[in-house]
């Protein structure tokens, strides 16, 4: 079967939207759009139940002052 690539850009907060893109091995877009976190699972089930490659960009929230330790 053809390889499917999935990219997810998670929103920083519930006020923002999450971006989702699914492309095939040729780079052709299968699905894309902005959504909330609840719709990610349904989109992946429909368009990429077994992706070959997945990438997630999740925000890093630092504590007040910006120091990790």
PDB file of C-alpha atoms in Angstrom:
ATOM      1  CA  UNK A   1       0.000   0.000   0.000  1.00  0.00           C
ATOM      2  CA  UNK A   2       1.085   3.600  -0.539  1.00  0.00           C
ATOM      3  CA  UNK A   3       2.897   5.517   2.165  1.00  0.00           C
ATOM      4  CA  UNK A   4       0.918   8.309   3.817  1.00  0.00           C
ATOM      5  CA  UNK A   5       2.493  11.259   5.617  1.00  0.00           C
ATOM      6  CA  UNK A   6       0.710  13.105   8.422  1.00  0.00           C
ATOM      7  CA  UNK A   7       1.589  16.463   9.951  1.00  0.00           C
ATOM      8  CA  UNK A   8      -0.155  17.948  12.962  1.00  0.00           C
ATOM      9  CA  UNK A   9       0.502  21.410  14.374  1.00  0.00           C
ATOM     10  CA  UNK A  10      -1.111  21.404  17.808  1.00  0.00           C
ATOM     11  CA  UNK A  11      -2.698  24.602  19.072  1.00  0.00           C
ATOM     12  CA  UNK A  12      -1.168  26.340  22.060  1.00  0.00           C
ATOM     13  CA  UNK A  13      -4.536  26.836  23.761  1.00  0.00           C
ATOM     14  CA  UNK A  14      -8.179  25.893  23.344  1.00  0.00           C
ATOM     15  CA  UNK A  15      -8.796  29.334  21.792  1.00  0.00           C
ATOM     16  CA  UNK A  16      -6.488  28.457  18.867  1.00  0.00           C
ATOM     17  CA  UNK A  17      -6.938  25.889  16.108  1.00  0.00           C
ATOM     18  CA  UNK A  18      -4.881  22.813  15.301  1.00  0.00           C
ATOM     19  CA  UNK A  19      -3.589  22.338  11.760  1.00  0.00           C
ATOM     20  CA  UNK A  20      -3.660  18.927  10.095  1.00  0.00           C
ATOM     21  CA  UNK A  21      -2.215  17.811   6.752  1.00  0.00           C
ATOM     22  CA  UNK A  22      -2.212  14.378   5.107  1.00  0.00           C
ATOM     23  CA  UNK A  23      -0.252  13.784   1.878  1.00  0.00           C
ATOM     24  CA  UNK A  24       0.615  10.713  -0.165  1.00  0.00           C
ATOM     25  CA  UNK A  25       4.070   9.579  -1.312  1.00  0.00           C
ATOM     26  CA  UNK A  26       3.935  11.897  -4.336  1.00  0.00           C
ATOM     27  CA  UNK A  27       3.168  14.922  -2.156  1.00  0.00           C
ATOM     28  CA  UNK A  28      -0.448  15.136  -3.295  1.00  0.00           C
ATOM     29  CA  UNK A  29      -2.740  16.507  -0.608  1.00  0.00           C
ATOM     30  CA  UNK A  30      -5.255  13.989   0.662  1.00  0.00           C
ATOM     31  CA  UNK A  31      -6.667  16.181   3.409  1.00  0.00           C
ATOM     32  CA  UNK A  32      -5.796  19.388   5.211  1.00  0.00           C
ATOM     33  CA  UNK A  33      -7.372  22.030   7.335  1.00  0.00           C
ATOM     34  CA  UNK A  34      -7.641  23.659  10.683  1.00  0.00           C
ATOM     35  CA  UNK A  35      -9.588  21.936  13.366  1.00  0.00           C
ATOM     36  CA  UNK A  36      -9.894  21.564  17.090  1.00  0.00           C
ATOM     37  CA  UNK A  37      -8.230  18.755  18.964  1.00  0.00           C
ATOM     38  CA  UNK A  38     -11.396  16.655  19.150  1.00  0.00           C
ATOM     39  CA  UNK A  39     -11.544  16.257  15.368  1.00  0.00           C
ATOM     40  CA  UNK A  40      -7.971  14.982  14.915  1.00  0.00           C
ATOM     41  CA  UNK A  41      -8.800  11.357  15.722  1.00  0.00           C
ATOM     42  CA  UNK A  42     -11.723  11.279  13.297  1.00  0.00           C
ATOM     43  CA  UNK A  43      -9.608  12.831  10.529  1.00  0.00           C
ATOM     44  CA  UNK A  44      -6.757  10.385  11.024  1.00  0.00           C
ATOM     45  CA  UNK A  45      -9.134   7.425  11.075  1.00  0.00           C
ATOM     46  CA  UNK A  46     -10.724   8.569   7.819  1.00  0.00           C
ATOM     47  CA  UNK A  47      -7.664   9.668   5.843  1.00  0.00           C
ATOM     48  CA  UNK A  48      -4.624   7.938   7.350  1.00  0.00           C
ATOM     49  CA  UNK A  49      -5.457   4.947   9.544  1.00  0.00           C
ATOM     50  CA  UNK A  50      -1.870   3.615   9.190  1.00  0.00           C
ATOM     51  CA  UNK A  51       0.415   6.544   8.293  1.00  0.00           C
ATOM     52  CA  UNK A  52       3.962   5.728   7.239  1.00  0.00           C
ATOM     53  CA  UNK A  53       5.383   8.913   8.726  1.00  0.00           C
ATOM     54  CA  UNK A  54       3.843  11.219  11.331  1.00  0.00           C
ATOM     55  CA  UNK A  55       5.157  14.533  12.659  1.00  0.00           C
ATOM     56  CA  UNK A  56       3.702  16.562  15.497  1.00  0.00           C
ATOM     57  CA  UNK A  57       4.612  20.152  16.346  1.00  0.00           C
ATOM     58  CA  UNK A  58       3.500  20.764  19.906  1.00  0.00           C
ATOM     59  CA  UNK A  59       3.983  24.041  21.775  1.00  0.00           C
ATOM     60  CA  UNK A  60       6.384  24.149  24.698  1.00  0.00           C
ATOM     61  CA  UNK A  61       5.024  26.271  27.499  1.00  0.00           C
ATOM     62  CA  UNK A  62       7.716  27.509  29.845  1.00  0.00           C
ATOM     63  CA  UNK A  63       7.106  28.381  33.474  1.00  0.00           C
ATOM     64  CA  UNK A  64       6.768  32.047  34.404  1.00  0.00           C
ATOM     65  CA  UNK A  65      10.144  33.692  33.831  1.00  0.00           C
ATOM     66  CA  UNK A  66      11.042  31.328  30.976  1.00  0.00           C
ATOM     67  CA  UNK A  67      13.483  29.113  32.906  1.00  0.00           C
ATOM     68  CA  UNK A  68      13.275  25.330  32.931  1.00  0.00           C
ATOM     69  CA  UNK A  69      15.073  24.828  36.176  1.00  0.00           C
TER      70      UNK A  69
END
